[in-house]
XYZ file of C-alpha atoms in Angstrom:
401
model
C 4.944 -5.179 -10.252
C 2.234 -3.955 -7.889
C 1.437 -4.436 -4.205
C -1.878 -5.705 -2.904
C -3.534 -4.287 0.215
C -1.389 -6.532 2.444
C 1.908 -5.547 0.781
C 2.340 -8.786 -1.185
C 3.607 -8.573 -4.770
C 1.441 -9.118 -7.837
C 2.797 -9.355 -11.390
C 0.663 -7.463 -13.896
C 0.508 -6.524 -17.595
C 1.007 -9.690 -19.606
C 0.441 -7.867 -22.908
C 3.890 -8.815 -24.236
C 3.988 -12.316 -22.756
C 4.541 -15.417 -24.860
C 3.510 -19.003 -24.206
C 5.262 -22.307 -24.992
C 8.778 -20.862 -24.897
C 11.708 -23.129 -24.027
C 15.281 -23.826 -25.112
C 14.099 -25.535 -28.286
C 11.400 -23.060 -29.269
C 12.396 -19.398 -29.128
C 10.698 -16.054 -29.686
C 12.144 -13.374 -31.954
C 9.954 -10.351 -31.212
C 11.707 -7.087 -30.368
C 9.509 -5.846 -27.565
C 9.710 -4.532 -24.037
C 11.310 -1.602 -22.231
C 14.828 -1.183 -23.632
C 16.593 -0.715 -20.286
C 15.298 -4.110 -19.111
C 15.890 -6.056 -22.339
C 18.274 -9.002 -22.359
C 21.072 -8.965 -24.993
C 19.437 -11.795 -26.954
C 16.238 -9.735 -27.206
C 18.133 -6.657 -28.393
C 20.121 -8.504 -31.084
C 17.001 -10.432 -32.195
C 18.805 -13.760 -32.371
C 16.006 -15.493 -30.505
C 15.287 -15.650 -26.799
C 13.743 -18.054 -24.300
C 12.589 -17.727 -20.701
C 16.198 -16.868 -19.728
C 15.497 -13.307 -20.913
C 13.274 -12.810 -17.862
C 16.171 -13.537 -15.510
C 18.236 -10.772 -17.124
C 15.317 -8.357 -16.569
C 15.070 -9.677 -13.013
C 18.722 -8.714 -12.516
C 18.080 -5.205 -13.851
C 15.180 -4.851 -11.430
C 17.302 -6.094 -8.523
C 20.147 -3.693 -9.388
C 17.679 -0.794 -9.580
C 16.085 -1.659 -6.235
C 19.448 -1.951 -4.469
C 21.164 1.093 -5.992
C 18.422 3.417 -7.181
C 19.779 3.494 -10.736
C 19.724 1.339 -13.858
C 22.796 -0.725 -14.798
C 22.491 0.056 -18.513
C 21.158 3.478 -19.467
C 22.423 5.733 -22.245
C 21.329 9.116 -23.520
C 19.010 7.445 -26.020
C 17.691 3.991 -26.991
C 20.596 3.268 -29.338
C 23.249 3.990 -26.724
C 21.353 1.942 -24.135
C 21.246 -1.049 -26.479
C 24.972 -0.603 -27.157
C 25.692 -0.753 -23.429
C 23.623 -3.927 -23.116
C 25.362 -5.615 -26.046
C 28.806 -4.165 -25.361
C 29.544 -3.578 -29.056
C 31.882 -0.966 -30.479
C 30.894 1.445 -33.311
C 32.456 -0.864 -35.915
C 30.019 -3.590 -34.951
C 32.532 -6.095 -33.562
C 31.916 -7.284 -30.042
C 34.014 -5.351 -27.599
C 36.051 -7.008 -24.924
C 33.750 -8.162 -22.157
C 33.928 -5.715 -19.285
C 32.659 -6.446 -15.807
C 29.681 -4.424 -14.673
C 30.728 -1.930 -12.024
C 29.246 -2.852 -8.673
C 28.778 -0.293 -5.868
C 30.947 -1.264 -2.916
C 28.075 -0.917 -0.460
C 26.424 -4.021 -1.934
C 27.057 -7.263 -0.065
C 29.200 -9.927 -1.679
C 26.095 -12.134 -1.949
C 24.180 -9.401 -3.797
C 27.086 -8.742 -6.152
C 27.477 -12.450 -6.823
C 23.802 -12.877 -7.675
C 23.803 -9.860 -9.989
C 26.871 -11.095 -11.866
C 25.234 -14.499 -12.264
C 22.161 -12.853 -13.771
C 24.056 -10.468 -16.069
C 25.514 -13.186 -18.272
C 25.259 -12.110 -21.905
C 25.258 -15.733 -22.989
C 21.786 -16.878 -21.849
C 22.902 -20.499 -21.419
C 25.329 -19.365 -18.691
C 22.760 -17.213 -16.904
C 21.506 -18.262 -13.488
C 18.009 -19.694 -13.832
C 18.499 -20.958 -17.383
C 19.369 -24.516 -16.316
C 17.013 -27.435 -15.934
C 16.241 -26.406 -12.336
C 15.051 -22.971 -13.458
C 14.105 -20.668 -10.588
C 15.361 -23.206 -8.040
C 18.891 -22.131 -8.986
C 18.125 -18.610 -7.781
C 16.356 -19.794 -4.654
C 19.456 -21.751 -3.630
C 21.721 -18.684 -3.974
C 23.294 -17.424 -0.692
C 21.601 -14.031 -1.173
C 18.283 -15.720 -0.336
C 19.620 -17.905 2.490
C 17.276 -16.322 5.068
C 14.122 -16.794 2.987
C 11.678 -19.578 3.814
C 10.228 -20.066 0.338
C 7.325 -22.220 1.512
C 6.178 -19.574 3.999
C 6.664 -16.878 1.371
C 4.504 -18.796 -1.083
C 1.786 -19.238 1.545
C 1.927 -15.488 2.340
C 2.933 -16.235 5.942
C 5.836 -13.763 5.914
C 4.928 -10.171 6.774
C 5.874 -7.832 3.902
C 8.359 -5.051 4.746
C 5.869 -2.410 3.618
C 2.095 -2.422 3.981
C 0.274 0.221 1.909
C -2.029 2.558 3.798
C -5.283 1.480 2.164
C -8.720 0.977 3.671
C -9.976 -1.701 1.294
C -8.698 -3.797 -1.653
C -10.267 -1.445 -4.213
C -8.722 1.705 -2.699
C -7.049 3.869 -5.376
C -5.233 6.182 -2.949
C -1.799 5.513 -4.500
C -2.938 6.015 -8.101
C -3.007 9.439 -9.738
C -6.501 10.874 -10.154
C -5.573 11.630 -13.770
C -6.200 7.937 -14.395
C -8.749 7.020 -11.732
C -11.105 9.829 -12.799
C -11.424 8.422 -16.313
C -14.538 6.509 -17.287
C -13.688 2.775 -17.538
C -14.077 1.212 -20.968
C -14.482 -2.487 -21.619
C -12.199 -4.068 -24.180
C -14.195 -5.391 -27.143
C -14.746 -9.118 -26.836
C -14.208 -11.707 -29.537
C -17.439 -12.176 -31.538
C -19.090 -15.512 -30.672
C -18.841 -18.258 -33.222
C -21.875 -19.574 -35.051
C -21.967 -22.615 -32.776
C -21.418 -20.737 -29.531
C -24.982 -21.453 -28.408
C -23.993 -25.122 -28.129
C -22.053 -24.222 -24.988
C -25.352 -23.628 -23.179
C -27.259 -26.662 -24.421
C -29.136 -28.238 -21.513
C -28.524 -25.236 -19.233
C -31.433 -23.547 -17.448
C -31.762 -20.769 -14.911
C -34.607 -19.803 -12.600
C -34.464 -16.330 -11.076
C -34.938 -16.168 -7.274
C -38.232 -14.742 -5.981
C -38.395 -10.989 -5.519
C -39.285 -11.360 -1.838
C -38.118 -13.531 1.030
C -34.610 -14.035 2.318
C -32.925 -12.667 -0.819
C -34.426 -9.244 -0.205
C -32.230 -6.836 1.789
C -33.512 -6.362 5.319
C -35.182 -3.048 6.082
C -33.179 -2.960 9.281
C -29.810 -3.401 7.576
C -27.264 -0.668 8.325
C -26.919 2.314 6.022
C -24.296 2.255 3.348
C -20.964 3.462 4.638
C -19.326 6.534 3.256
C -16.804 5.621 0.516
C -13.314 5.404 1.966
C -11.254 7.226 -0.619
C -9.384 10.458 -1.130
C -11.760 12.906 -2.798
C -10.026 15.695 -4.689
C -12.706 16.267 -7.314
C -15.715 16.377 -4.960
C -16.329 19.206 -2.517
C -16.787 18.218 1.117
C -19.881 20.435 1.405
C -21.479 18.603 -1.527
C -21.552 15.437 0.571
C -21.734 16.706 4.168
C -23.425 19.498 6.087
C -21.198 21.175 8.674
C -22.508 21.695 12.188
C -21.077 23.145 15.392
C -17.429 22.997 16.496
C -16.600 20.274 19.009
C -12.875 20.879 19.423
C -10.022 23.193 18.458
C -6.350 22.248 18.104
C -3.114 23.994 17.167
C -3.411 23.168 13.478
C -7.027 22.133 13.080
C -10.637 22.447 14.153
C -13.038 19.559 14.728
C -16.745 19.883 13.896
C -19.817 17.722 13.816
C -21.124 16.982 10.330
C -24.055 15.134 8.751
C -23.849 13.011 5.620
C -26.477 14.315 3.194
C -27.203 10.933 1.660
C -27.544 8.795 4.797
C -28.291 11.508 7.404
C -25.683 9.862 9.648
C -23.602 12.005 11.992
C -19.809 12.082 11.900
C -16.947 14.224 13.142
C -14.690 16.055 10.704
C -11.201 17.303 11.476
C -10.356 20.266 9.244
C -6.585 20.690 8.890
C -4.828 23.737 7.487
C -2.196 22.301 5.118
C -0.074 25.454 5.319
C 0.437 24.804 9.045
C 0.562 20.994 9.184
C 1.140 18.272 6.616
C -1.650 15.719 7.241
C -0.264 12.958 5.004
C 1.342 10.976 7.864
C -1.828 11.116 9.953
C -3.956 9.988 7.006
C -1.654 7.078 6.198
C -1.568 5.863 9.804
C -5.340 6.096 10.229
C -5.979 4.317 6.944
C -3.544 1.583 7.843
C -4.516 0.983 11.473
C -7.978 2.545 11.866
C -9.579 -0.911 11.661
C -8.402 -1.608 15.219
C -11.415 -1.539 17.570
C -9.872 1.063 19.877
C -8.448 3.435 17.263
C -10.686 6.081 15.748
C -11.843 5.008 12.271
C -11.165 7.238 9.275
C -14.265 7.199 7.068
C -13.396 9.654 4.329
C -10.831 12.244 3.234
C -11.474 15.376 1.192
C -9.012 17.956 -0.098
C -10.144 21.462 -0.974
C -7.652 24.219 -1.583
C -5.593 24.703 1.563
C -7.764 22.469 3.754
C -7.994 18.717 4.245
C -11.144 17.199 5.764
C -10.770 13.970 7.764
C -14.180 12.395 8.400
C -14.261 10.039 11.402
C -16.753 8.416 13.746
C -18.464 10.847 16.100
C -17.289 10.264 19.664
C -20.630 10.685 21.452
C -19.247 9.658 24.847
C -16.842 12.589 25.067
C -13.359 12.780 26.537
C -12.044 10.410 29.190
C -11.246 13.162 31.694
C -14.673 14.808 31.335
C -16.351 11.474 32.036
C -14.217 10.947 35.125
C -15.088 14.417 36.435
C -18.824 13.828 35.872
C -18.737 10.769 38.125
C -18.837 11.041 41.899
C -15.826 8.772 42.080
C -13.656 6.788 39.680
C -12.447 3.581 41.273
C -9.072 1.972 40.829
C -10.801 -1.033 39.241
C -12.397 1.259 36.610
C -9.062 2.960 35.970
C -7.431 -0.448 35.581
C -9.964 -1.470 32.912
C -9.410 1.769 30.985
C -5.634 1.521 31.201
C -5.743 -2.132 30.148
C -7.619 -1.205 26.958
C -5.217 1.643 26.275
C -2.212 -0.575 26.924
C -3.435 -3.178 24.408
C -3.992 -0.463 21.811
C -0.627 1.215 22.332
C 1.039 -2.206 22.254
C -0.609 -2.837 18.877
C 0.592 0.515 17.518
C 4.138 -0.112 18.717
C 4.144 -3.598 17.189
C 3.331 -1.916 13.871
C 6.133 0.621 14.294
C 3.854 3.562 15.155
C 4.410 5.971 18.036
C 1.496 8.278 18.952
C 3.534 10.985 20.751
C 0.483 12.830 22.098
C -1.300 10.496 24.514
C -3.345 12.623 26.904
C -6.912 12.596 28.300
C -8.312 14.905 25.601
C -7.173 12.450 22.914
C -8.855 9.469 24.602
C -12.590 9.480 23.908
C -15.640 7.225 24.230
C -17.542 6.313 21.071
C -20.827 6.075 23.049
C -22.357 6.861 26.449
C -22.016 3.313 27.814
C -18.769 3.989 29.650
C -17.570 0.535 28.642
C -13.741 0.488 28.456
C -14.028 -1.285 25.086
C -15.787 1.815 23.701
C -12.608 3.863 24.212
C -10.918 5.239 21.091
C -7.450 6.751 20.841
C -7.800 9.831 18.644
C -5.796 12.681 17.109
C -2.836 11.116 15.314
C -1.534 14.509 14.192
C 1.796 13.969 15.961
C 1.960 10.223 15.320
C 4.859 8.809 13.343
C 5.575 5.592 11.504
C 9.086 4.553 12.538
C 11.403 4.252 9.567
C 14.935 4.951 10.810
C 17.224 1.965 11.376
C 17.784 2.934 15.015
C 14.053 3.502 15.585
C 14.533 7.015 16.979
C 12.369 10.022 16.128
C 13.953 13.432 16.056
C 10.934 15.667 15.284
C 9.951 17.649 18.429
C 6.123 17.239 18.431
C 4.282 16.956 21.741
C 1.953 18.432 24.339
C 4.209 19.856 27.033
C 2.771 18.203 30.158
C 2.686 14.726 28.599
C 5.993 14.628 26.711
C 8.707 12.043 27.453
C 12.189 13.393 28.378
C 13.880 11.873 25.321
C 11.571 13.868 23.015
C 12.650 17.144 24.618
């Protein structure tokens, strides 16, 4: 069960799946992960689609409690717990599964309805199938039509920059060379499939040719642990120094495009929160965009757009005067951006002039970018409060102190 880039669930790995299974036609294979097997799968007396609802119950129990309902010291003991048989082989007296008291009565009721050892009594095994579960009080607040149309915001949205991002997968697997599974050899009459089919390749020139004025390829947005930063970029002069990091200008060797790189000392500051927030929300037009991340030894390199327009305060000081109308436009842009962050449960905690920069020299309020998310936090506590004292003294709110 995986999450896509929006946080919606996708079912994967259908290697053990079986088609055309119903109450009349059963499967007898002993396969699966033991802890999630239904009793009828373990005892090999034949199982139907009802076995999935038992596994669904195991998954639900694990998500709500953090532990498995049936788990012994080995496979044999686990299967014994699932079947509830004694050493002599006779079925033991049916004992109720112990339910943690912190679970709601609705959750306990649904779990007990799913953990029926007789599959015909199990919720979801009737003629209505999954509709039986959807009508259960535990799901009373769910609008199933909106859920199906993906109109309900998931409770967790992964911090990824694109659908193909492998940030959450171990490099042990992502660094391997992909191998195609061997296909089924074509039959002798396979060429008949293409009878009457023709194809004419498009001309090499014209509108199908990439424009010479098209933008350069963007730097891959992924965590690079196996590639050195200096293999891809050339470091230039420093453009800023912070408590835990230094910011420098850098040039991509392949495209010759200029960027800024924030070099963080991991022994002084954990950058994982900042990286996650930038990857998740850096697509906003007024939040600095994270282009690339490299990890080398004790340093993490965060490659971002180069803010050529400089800091907000420096720009104000360079002008002869800064009108109230101009200030209003700047504050309006900042307000919209902060409102967006707050709506996503993010608090910046270090808003100050040096962290508000222009991406270009135009001075347009829309070219403003909020930068430096080193103290930012994704709210997770139920009461929404943050207890970590991180701030710049002159700009800190009283409740942080």
